[in-house]
Amino acid sequence: MPPSSQHSPGLAGNESHPSNTASDIACDIFCEVIDNFGDIGVCWRLARQLKAEHGWQVRLFVDDLKAFHALCPAVDAALARQEAEGVIIEHWHAPTHAGDTLQIADVVIEAFGCELPAIYVTAMARRERKPVWLNLEYLSAEDWVADFHLRPSPHPRYAINKTFFFPGLGAGTGGVLKERALDTARETFQREAWWQERVGTAAPESATTVISLFAYENPAIDLLLEQWRDSAAPVVLLVPEGRISGAVARFFGLRGFAAGSKAQSGSITAYALGFVEQPLFDALLWASDINFVRGEDSFVRAQWAQKPFVWHIYPQADDAHLPKLDAALAHYANGLPDGARTSLERFWHAWNGVGTPDWSDFWGYREVLEQRAADWAQELARIGDLAGNLAEYAKSQLK
Ligand code: TRH
């Protein structure tokens, strides 16, 4: 076994040093892509933030560079090792591969319970100064999360602890990711220029409702498309190419709905958009009046966009996702007047397979929903951002 070592320049692995300054904290993030873009989406965002905002030396191990390439076109899926935005990226051949040379970081993040290579864990345990080992969990708004956040879990064989780091929407959790510059970027967003550049048309008039639609396949889409088509006010639908595109194409009697396509029926005009690199995704949410989002990362971005949104939660076996949906609603709908709250809950449920959507009832509450979206973003910001919370905790453990 080679001796473990830091991958930050100039620090030998078994050397013990009294304190870390931000720039000499080395961090390894391990990410296994289960499906779609959420796993790498969260890890890439976190990696960039730890590098750019905290000055950490970050190495990101990812087992699926194709999914990564979609979020960051600079990533070449054929390379074993590369660098993007100051982050070292290793193509991770799980489960045994741990980089060309075994280097153990000060902070090791295992994302979403992916298993670290055994050789890496052994080297962590041997390191004189034990790394801070974090299991970054999936986001859940459920109450129990605050009780489990930062709980240690001793390794069965080695004298080393893994600590659970739980994102969440409530006090006592790790919060969710938010870049320091995000609000300024949103406030200075150039709406008209965005429409010309991304959609190739002028921004719609204020009487038009602009809806972005990022979702999994969803049986409720047909009825909703009918309701939008028949609505009194015009609707513009922006559909990033993806899993729901087939259903949209069928509705319009098309064979596909690839980027650049446009379709029109009754009150709806729909545009298909290409998948853009991750930092450009937020602008779609800012350009729309209401956002349909999914999974984890886009769900979080919709909250920071301060626009009403509808969440298509990642479906799990035995409807295990439904209590999670309700837990998120309990935070997000808190403080809404009864009518709006019930309507929001009904609509989110219907979009997740429970009940039937009623667009005009739901959108009748537009104004209160807009106010709530702005208030909620302020409340959520009070928990602090996940990268900052994680960095602070890690540094407290490295002292
Ligand atoms: O893609 P998702 O459904 O991801 C996931 C995965 O299914 C994962 O396994 C599951 O555990 C998790 O959800 C809960 O949805 P998500 O999380 O919103 O990730 C999508 C990412 O894609 C997000 O970072 C935004 C990004 N994106 C772009 O970068 N460009 C685009 O054009 C679009 C539409 C999205």
CSV table of N, CA and C in Angstrom, one decimal, residues 46-168:
chain,number,residue,atom,x,y,z
A,46,LEU,N,-21.4,21.9,-6.0
A,46,LEU,CA,-20.7,21.9,-4.8
A,46,LEU,C,-19.1,22.1,-5.0
A,47,ALA,N,-18.6,21.3,-5.9
A,47,ALA,CA,-17.2,21.3,-6.2
A,47,ALA,C,-16.8,22.7,-6.6
A,48,ARG,N,-17.5,23.3,-7.5
A,48,ARG,CA,-17.2,24.7,-8.0
A,48,ARG,C,-17.2,25.7,-6.9
A,49,GLN,N,-18.2,25.5,-6.0
A,49,GLN,CA,-18.4,26.5,-5.0
A,49,GLN,C,-17.2,26.4,-3.9
A,50,LEU,N,-16.9,25.1,-3.6
A,50,LEU,CA,-15.8,24.9,-2.6
A,50,LEU,C,-14.5,25.5,-3.2
A,51,LYS,N,-14.3,25.4,-4.5
A,51,LYS,CA,-13.1,25.9,-5.1
A,51,LYS,C,-13.2,27.4,-5.2
A,52,ALA,N,-14.3,27.9,-5.8
A,52,ALA,CA,-14.3,29.4,-6.1
A,52,ALA,C,-14.5,30.2,-4.8
A,53,GLU,N,-15.4,29.8,-3.9
A,53,GLU,CA,-15.8,30.6,-2.8
A,53,GLU,C,-15.0,30.3,-1.5
A,54,HIS,N,-14.4,29.1,-1.4
A,54,HIS,CA,-13.7,28.8,-0.2
A,54,HIS,C,-12.2,28.5,-0.5
A,55,GLY,N,-11.8,28.5,-1.7
A,55,GLY,CA,-10.4,28.3,-2.0
A,55,GLY,C,-9.8,26.9,-1.8
A,56,TRP,N,-10.7,25.9,-1.7
A,56,TRP,CA,-10.3,24.6,-1.5
A,56,TRP,C,-9.7,24.0,-2.8
A,57,GLN,N,-8.8,23.0,-2.6
A,57,GLN,CA,-8.3,22.3,-3.8
A,57,GLN,C,-9.2,21.1,-3.9
A,58,VAL,N,-10.0,21.1,-5.0
A,58,VAL,CA,-11.1,20.1,-5.1
A,58,VAL,C,-10.8,19.1,-6.2
A,59,ARG,N,-11.0,17.8,-5.9
A,59,ARG,CA,-10.9,16.8,-6.9
A,59,ARG,C,-12.2,16.1,-6.9
A,60,LEU,N,-12.8,15.9,-8.1
A,60,LEU,CA,-14.1,15.3,-8.2
A,60,LEU,C,-14.0,14.0,-9.0
A,61,PHE,N,-14.3,12.9,-8.3
A,61,PHE,CA,-14.4,11.6,-9.0
A,61,PHE,C,-15.8,11.3,-9.5
A,62,VAL,N,-15.9,11.1,-10.8
A,62,VAL,CA,-17.2,10.9,-11.3
A,62,VAL,C,-17.2,9.6,-12.2
A,63,ASP,N,-18.2,8.7,-12.1
A,63,ASP,CA,-18.1,7.5,-12.9
A,63,ASP,C,-18.8,7.6,-14.2
A,64,ASP,N,-19.5,8.7,-14.5
A,64,ASP,CA,-20.2,8.9,-15.8
A,64,ASP,C,-19.9,10.3,-16.3
A,65,LEU,N,-18.9,10.4,-17.2
A,65,LEU,CA,-18.5,11.7,-17.7
A,65,LEU,C,-19.4,12.2,-18.8
A,66,LYS,N,-20.2,11.3,-19.4
A,66,LYS,CA,-21.1,11.7,-20.4
A,66,LYS,C,-22.2,12.7,-19.8
A,67,ALA,N,-22.8,12.2,-18.7
A,67,ALA,CA,-23.7,13.1,-18.0
A,67,ALA,C,-23.1,14.4,-17.6
A,68,PHE,N,-21.8,14.3,-17.1
A,68,PHE,CA,-21.1,15.5,-16.7
A,68,PHE,C,-20.9,16.4,-17.9
A,69,HIS,N,-20.6,15.8,-19.1
A,69,HIS,CA,-20.3,16.7,-20.3
A,69,HIS,C,-21.6,17.5,-20.6
A,70,ALA,N,-22.8,16.9,-20.4
A,70,ALA,CA,-24.0,17.7,-20.7
A,70,ALA,C,-24.1,19.0,-19.8
A,71,LEU,N,-23.6,18.8,-18.6
A,71,LEU,CA,-23.7,20.0,-17.6
A,71,LEU,C,-22.5,20.9,-17.8
A,72,CYS,N,-21.4,20.4,-18.3
A,72,CYS,CA,-20.2,21.2,-18.5
A,72,CYS,C,-19.5,20.7,-19.8
A,73,PRO,N,-19.8,21.3,-20.9
A,73,PRO,CA,-19.3,20.8,-22.2
A,73,PRO,C,-17.7,20.8,-22.2
A,74,ALA,N,-17.1,21.5,-21.3
A,74,ALA,CA,-15.6,21.5,-21.3
A,74,ALA,C,-15.1,20.1,-20.9
A,75,VAL,N,-15.9,19.3,-20.2
A,75,VAL,CA,-15.5,18.0,-19.8
A,75,VAL,C,-15.4,17.1,-21.0
A,76,ASP,N,-14.3,16.4,-21.2
A,76,ASP,CA,-14.1,15.5,-22.3
A,76,ASP,C,-14.3,14.1,-21.7
A,77,ALA,N,-15.3,13.4,-22.2
A,77,ALA,CA,-15.7,12.1,-21.6
A,77,ALA,C,-14.6,11.1,-21.9
A,78,ALA,N,-13.6,11.4,-22.8
A,78,ALA,CA,-12.6,10.4,-23.1
A,78,ALA,C,-11.4,10.5,-22.1
A,79,LEU,N,-11.3,11.5,-21.3
A,79,LEU,CA,-10.1,11.7,-20.5
A,79,LEU,C,-10.2,11.1,-19.1
A,80,ALA,N,-9.1,10.5,-18.7
A,80,ALA,CA,-9.1,9.9,-17.4
A,80,ALA,C,-9.0,11.0,-16.3
A,81,ARG,N,-8.2,12.0,-16.6
A,81,ARG,CA,-8.0,13.1,-15.6
A,81,ARG,C,-8.0,14.4,-16.4
A,82,GLN,N,-8.6,15.4,-15.9
A,82,GLN,CA,-8.7,16.7,-16.5
A,82,GLN,C,-9.0,17.8,-15.5
A,83,GLU,N,-9.0,19.0,-15.9
A,83,GLU,CA,-9.4,20.1,-15.0
A,83,GLU,C,-10.4,21.0,-15.6
A,84,ALA,N,-11.4,21.4,-14.9
A,84,ALA,CA,-12.4,22.3,-15.4
A,84,ALA,C,-12.7,23.3,-14.2
A,85,GLU,N,-12.7,24.6,-14.5
A,85,GLU,CA,-13.0,25.6,-13.5
A,85,GLU,C,-12.2,25.4,-12.2
A,86,GLY,N,-10.9,25.0,-12.4
A,86,GLY,CA,-10.1,24.9,-11.3
A,86,GLY,C,-10.3,23.6,-10.5
A,87,VAL,N,-11.2,22.8,-10.9
A,87,VAL,CA,-11.5,21.5,-10.2
A,87,VAL,C,-10.8,20.3,-11.0
A,88,ILE,N,-10.1,19.5,-10.3
A,88,ILE,CA,-9.5,18.3,-10.9
A,88,ILE,C,-10.6,17.3,-11.1
A,89,ILE,N,-10.8,16.7,-12.3
A,89,ILE,CA,-11.9,15.7,-12.5
A,89,ILE,C,-11.2,14.4,-12.8
A,90,GLU,N,-11.6,13.4,-12.1
A,90,GLU,CA,-11.0,12.0,-12.3
A,90,GLU,C,-12.2,11.2,-12.9
A,91,HIS,N,-12.0,10.5,-13.9
A,91,HIS,CA,-13.0,9.5,-14.4
A,91,HIS,C,-12.9,8.3,-13.4
A,92,TRP,N,-13.9,8.1,-12.6
A,92,TRP,CA,-13.8,7.1,-11.5
A,92,TRP,C,-14.4,5.8,-12.0
A,93,HIS,N,-13.5,4.8,-12.0
A,93,HIS,CA,-14.0,3.5,-12.4
A,93,HIS,C,-14.3,2.7,-11.1
A,94,ALA,N,-15.4,3.1,-10.5
A,94,ALA,CA,-15.8,2.4,-9.3
A,94,ALA,C,-15.9,0.9,-9.5
A,95,PRO,N,-15.7,0.1,-8.5
A,95,PRO,CA,-15.5,0.4,-7.1
A,95,PRO,C,-14.0,0.5,-6.6
A,96,THR,N,-13.1,0.0,-7.4
A,96,THR,CA,-11.7,-0.1,-6.9
A,96,THR,C,-10.8,1.1,-7.1
A,97,HIS,N,-11.1,1.8,-8.3
A,97,HIS,CA,-10.2,2.9,-8.7
A,97,HIS,C,-10.3,4.1,-7.7
A,98,ALA,N,-9.1,4.6,-7.4
A,98,ALA,CA,-9.1,5.8,-6.5
A,98,ALA,C,-8.1,6.8,-7.1
A,99,GLY,N,-8.0,6.9,-8.4
A,99,GLY,CA,-7.1,7.9,-9.0
A,99,GLY,C,-5.8,7.2,-9.4
A,100,ASP,N,-5.0,7.8,-10.2
A,100,ASP,CA,-3.8,7.2,-10.6
A,100,ASP,C,-2.8,7.0,-9.5
A,101,THR,N,-2.7,7.9,-8.6
A,101,THR,CA,-1.9,7.8,-7.4
A,101,THR,C,-2.9,8.0,-6.2
A,102,LEU,N,-2.6,7.2,-5.2
A,102,LEU,CA,-3.5,7.3,-4.1
A,102,LEU,C,-3.2,8.5,-3.2
A,103,GLN,N,-4.1,9.4,-3.2
A,103,GLN,CA,-3.8,10.7,-2.4
A,103,GLN,C,-5.1,10.9,-1.6
A,104,ILE,N,-4.9,11.1,-0.3
A,104,ILE,CA,-6.0,11.2,0.6
A,104,ILE,C,-6.2,12.7,0.9
A,105,ALA,N,-7.4,13.2,0.8
A,105,ALA,CA,-7.7,14.6,1.0
A,105,ALA,C,-7.9,14.9,2.5
A,106,ASP,N,-8.0,16.1,2.9
A,106,ASP,CA,-8.4,16.5,4.3
A,106,ASP,C,-9.9,16.3,4.5
A,107,VAL,N,-10.6,16.6,3.4
A,107,VAL,CA,-12.1,16.4,3.5
A,107,VAL,C,-12.5,15.5,2.4
A,108,VAL,N,-13.2,14.5,2.8
A,108,VAL,CA,-13.6,13.5,1.8
A,108,VAL,C,-15.2,13.4,1.8
A,109,ILE,N,-15.7,13.7,0.6
A,109,ILE,CA,-17.2,13.7,0.6
A,109,ILE,C,-17.6,12.6,-0.3
A,110,GLU,N,-18.4,11.7,0.3
A,110,GLU,CA,-19.0,10.6,-0.5
A,110,GLU,C,-20.4,11.0,-0.7
A,111,ALA,N,-20.7,11.2,-2.0
A,111,ALA,CA,-22.1,11.8,-2.3
A,111,ALA,C,-23.1,10.7,-2.4
A,112,PHE,N,-24.2,10.9,-1.7
A,112,PHE,CA,-25.4,10.1,-1.8
A,112,PHE,C,-25.1,8.6,-1.5
A,113,GLY,N,-24.3,8.4,-0.5
A,113,GLY,CA,-24.0,7.0,-0.1
A,113,GLY,C,-23.3,6.1,-1.1
A,114,CYS,N,-22.6,6.8,-2.0
A,114,CYS,CA,-21.8,5.9,-3.0
A,114,CYS,C,-20.6,5.4,-2.1
A,115,GLU,N,-20.2,4.2,-2.5
A,115,GLU,CA,-19.2,3.5,-1.7
A,115,GLU,C,-17.8,4.0,-2.1
A,116,LEU,N,-17.0,4.4,-1.1
A,116,LEU,CA,-15.6,4.8,-1.5
A,116,LEU,C,-14.8,3.5,-1.8
A,117,PRO,N,-13.7,3.6,-2.6
A,117,PRO,CA,-12.9,2.5,-2.9
A,117,PRO,C,-12.3,2.0,-1.5
A,118,ALA,N,-12.2,0.7,-1.3
A,118,ALA,CA,-11.7,0.1,-0.1
A,118,ALA,C,-10.3,0.6,0.2
A,119,ILE,N,-9.5,0.7,-0.9
A,119,ILE,CA,-8.1,1.1,-0.7
A,119,ILE,C,-8.0,2.5,-0.2
A,120,TYR,N,-9.0,3.3,-0.6
A,120,TYR,CA,-9.0,4.7,-0.1
A,120,TYR,C,-9.4,4.8,1.3
A,121,VAL,N,-10.3,4.0,1.7
A,121,VAL,CA,-10.8,4.0,3.1
A,121,VAL,C,-9.7,3.5,4.0
A,122,THR,N,-9.0,2.5,3.6
A,122,THR,CA,-7.9,2.0,4.4
A,122,THR,C,-6.8,3.1,4.6
A,123,ALA,N,-6.5,3.8,3.5
A,123,ALA,CA,-5.5,4.8,3.6
A,123,ALA,C,-6.0,6.0,4.4
A,124,MET,N,-7.3,6.3,4.4
A,124,MET,CA,-7.8,7.3,5.3
A,124,MET,C,-7.6,7.0,6.7
A,125,ALA,N,-7.8,5.7,7.0
A,125,ALA,CA,-7.7,5.2,8.4
A,125,ALA,C,-6.3,5.3,8.9
A,126,ARG,N,-5.3,5.1,8.0
A,126,ARG,CA,-3.9,5.0,8.3
A,126,ARG,C,-3.3,6.4,8.5
A,127,ARG,N,-4.0,7.4,7.9
A,127,ARG,CA,-3.4,8.7,7.9
A,127,ARG,C,-3.4,9.2,9.3
A,128,GLU,N,-2.2,9.8,9.6
A,128,GLU,CA,-2.1,10.2,11.0
A,128,GLU,C,-3.1,11.3,11.4
A,129,ARG,N,-3.3,12.2,10.5
A,129,ARG,CA,-4.3,13.2,10.8
A,129,ARG,C,-5.6,12.8,10.0
A,130,LYS,N,-6.6,12.3,10.6
A,130,LYS,CA,-7.7,11.7,9.9
A,130,LYS,C,-8.5,12.7,9.1
A,131,PRO,N,-8.9,12.3,7.9
A,131,PRO,CA,-9.7,13.3,7.2
A,131,PRO,C,-11.1,13.4,7.8
A,132,VAL,N,-11.7,14.5,7.4
A,132,VAL,CA,-13.1,14.7,7.7
A,132,VAL,C,-13.9,14.0,6.6
A,133,TRP,N,-14.6,12.9,7.0
A,133,TRP,CA,-15.3,12.1,6.0
A,133,TRP,C,-16.8,12.3,6.1
A,134,LEU,N,-17.3,12.8,5.1
A,134,LEU,CA,-18.8,13.2,5.1
A,134,LEU,C,-19.6,12.4,4.1
A,135,ASN,N,-20.7,11.9,4.5
A,135,ASN,CA,-21.6,11.3,3.5
A,135,ASN,C,-22.7,12.4,3.2
A,136,LEU,N,-22.6,13.0,2.1
A,136,LEU,CA,-23.6,14.0,1.7
A,136,LEU,C,-24.8,13.3,1.2
A,137,GLU,N,-25.9,13.5,1.9
A,137,GLU,CA,-27.1,12.8,1.6
A,137,GLU,C,-28.0,13.5,0.6
A,138,TYR,N,-29.0,12.8,0.1
A,138,TYR,CA,-30.0,13.5,-0.7
A,138,TYR,C,-30.8,14.5,0.1
A,139,LEU,N,-31.3,15.5,-0.6
A,139,LEU,CA,-32.1,16.5,0.1
A,139,LEU,C,-33.5,15.9,0.5
A,140,SER,N,-33.9,16.2,1.7
A,140,SER,CA,-35.2,15.8,2.1
A,140,SER,C,-35.7,16.9,3.1
A,141,ALA,N,-36.9,17.3,3.0
A,141,ALA,CA,-37.5,18.4,3.9
A,141,ALA,C,-38.1,17.8,5.1
A,142,GLU,N,-38.0,16.5,5.3
A,142,GLU,CA,-38.6,15.8,6.4
A,142,GLU,C,-38.0,16.3,7.8
A,143,ASP,N,-38.8,16.2,8.8
A,143,ASP,CA,-38.3,16.7,10.1
A,143,ASP,C,-37.2,16.0,10.7
A,144,TRP,N,-37.2,14.6,10.5
A,144,TRP,CA,-36.1,13.8,11.1
A,144,TRP,C,-34.7,14.2,10.6
A,145,VAL,N,-34.6,14.9,9.5
A,145,VAL,CA,-33.3,15.2,8.9
A,145,VAL,C,-32.5,16.0,9.9
A,146,ALA,N,-33.1,17.0,10.6
A,146,ALA,CA,-32.3,17.8,11.5
A,146,ALA,C,-31.7,17.0,12.7
A,147,ASP,N,-32.4,15.9,13.0
A,147,ASP,CA,-31.9,15.0,14.1
A,147,ASP,C,-30.7,14.2,13.7
A,148,PHE,N,-30.7,13.9,12.4
A,148,PHE,CA,-29.6,13.0,11.9
A,148,PHE,C,-28.4,13.8,11.3
A,149,HIS,N,-28.6,15.1,11.0
A,149,HIS,CA,-27.6,15.9,10.4
A,149,HIS,C,-26.4,16.0,11.3
A,150,LEU,N,-25.2,15.7,10.8
A,150,LEU,CA,-23.9,15.7,11.5
A,150,LEU,C,-23.8,14.6,12.6
A,151,ARG,N,-24.6,13.6,12.5
A,151,ARG,CA,-24.4,12.4,13.3
A,151,ARG,C,-23.2,11.6,12.8
A,152,PRO,N,-22.3,11.2,13.7
A,152,PRO,CA,-21.2,10.4,13.3
A,152,PRO,C,-21.6,8.9,13.2
A,153,SER,N,-21.0,8.2,12.3
A,153,SER,CA,-21.2,6.8,12.2
A,153,SER,C,-19.8,6.1,12.2
A,154,PRO,N,-19.5,5.4,13.3
A,154,PRO,CA,-18.1,4.8,13.3
A,154,PRO,C,-17.9,3.7,12.3
A,155,HIS,N,-16.7,3.6,11.7
A,155,HIS,CA,-16.4,2.6,10.8
A,155,HIS,C,-16.4,1.2,11.5
A,156,PRO,N,-16.9,0.2,11.0
A,156,PRO,CA,-17.0,-1.1,11.7
A,156,PRO,C,-15.6,-1.7,12.0
A,157,ARG,N,-14.6,-1.3,11.2
A,157,ARG,CA,-13.2,-1.9,11.4
A,157,ARG,C,-12.2,-0.9,11.8
A,158,TYR,N,-12.3,0.3,11.3
A,158,TYR,CA,-11.2,1.2,11.5
A,158,TYR,C,-11.6,2.3,12.5
A,159,ALA,N,-10.6,2.9,13.1
A,159,ALA,CA,-10.9,4.0,14.0
A,159,ALA,C,-11.1,5.3,13.3
A,160,ILE,N,-12.2,5.4,12.6
A,160,ILE,CA,-12.5,6.6,11.8
A,160,ILE,C,-14.0,6.7,11.7
A,161,ASN,N,-14.5,7.9,11.8
A,161,ASN,CA,-15.9,8.2,11.7
A,161,ASN,C,-16.3,8.8,10.4
A,162,LYS,N,-17.5,8.4,9.9
A,162,LYS,CA,-18.1,9.0,8.8
A,162,LYS,C,-19.3,9.9,9.4
A,163,THR,N,-19.4,11.1,8.9
A,163,THR,CA,-20.5,12.0,9.4
A,163,THR,C,-21.5,12.2,8.4
A,164,PHE,N,-22.8,12.1,8.8
A,164,PHE,CA,-23.8,12.3,7.8
A,164,PHE,C,-24.1,13.8,7.7
A,165,PHE,N,-24.1,14.3,6.4
A,165,PHE,CA,-24.3,15.7,6.2
A,165,PHE,C,-25.6,15.7,5.4
A,166,PHE,N,-26.7,16.3,6.0
A,166,PHE,CA,-28.0,16.3,5.4
A,166,PHE,C,-28.4,17.7,4.9
A,167,PRO,N,-28.6,17.8,3.6
A,167,PRO,CA,-29.2,19.0,3.1
A,167,PRO,C,-30.7,19.1,3.7
A,168,GLY,N,-31.2,20.2,3.7
A,168,GLY,CA,-32.6,20.3,4.2
A,168,GLY,C,-33.2,21.7,4.0
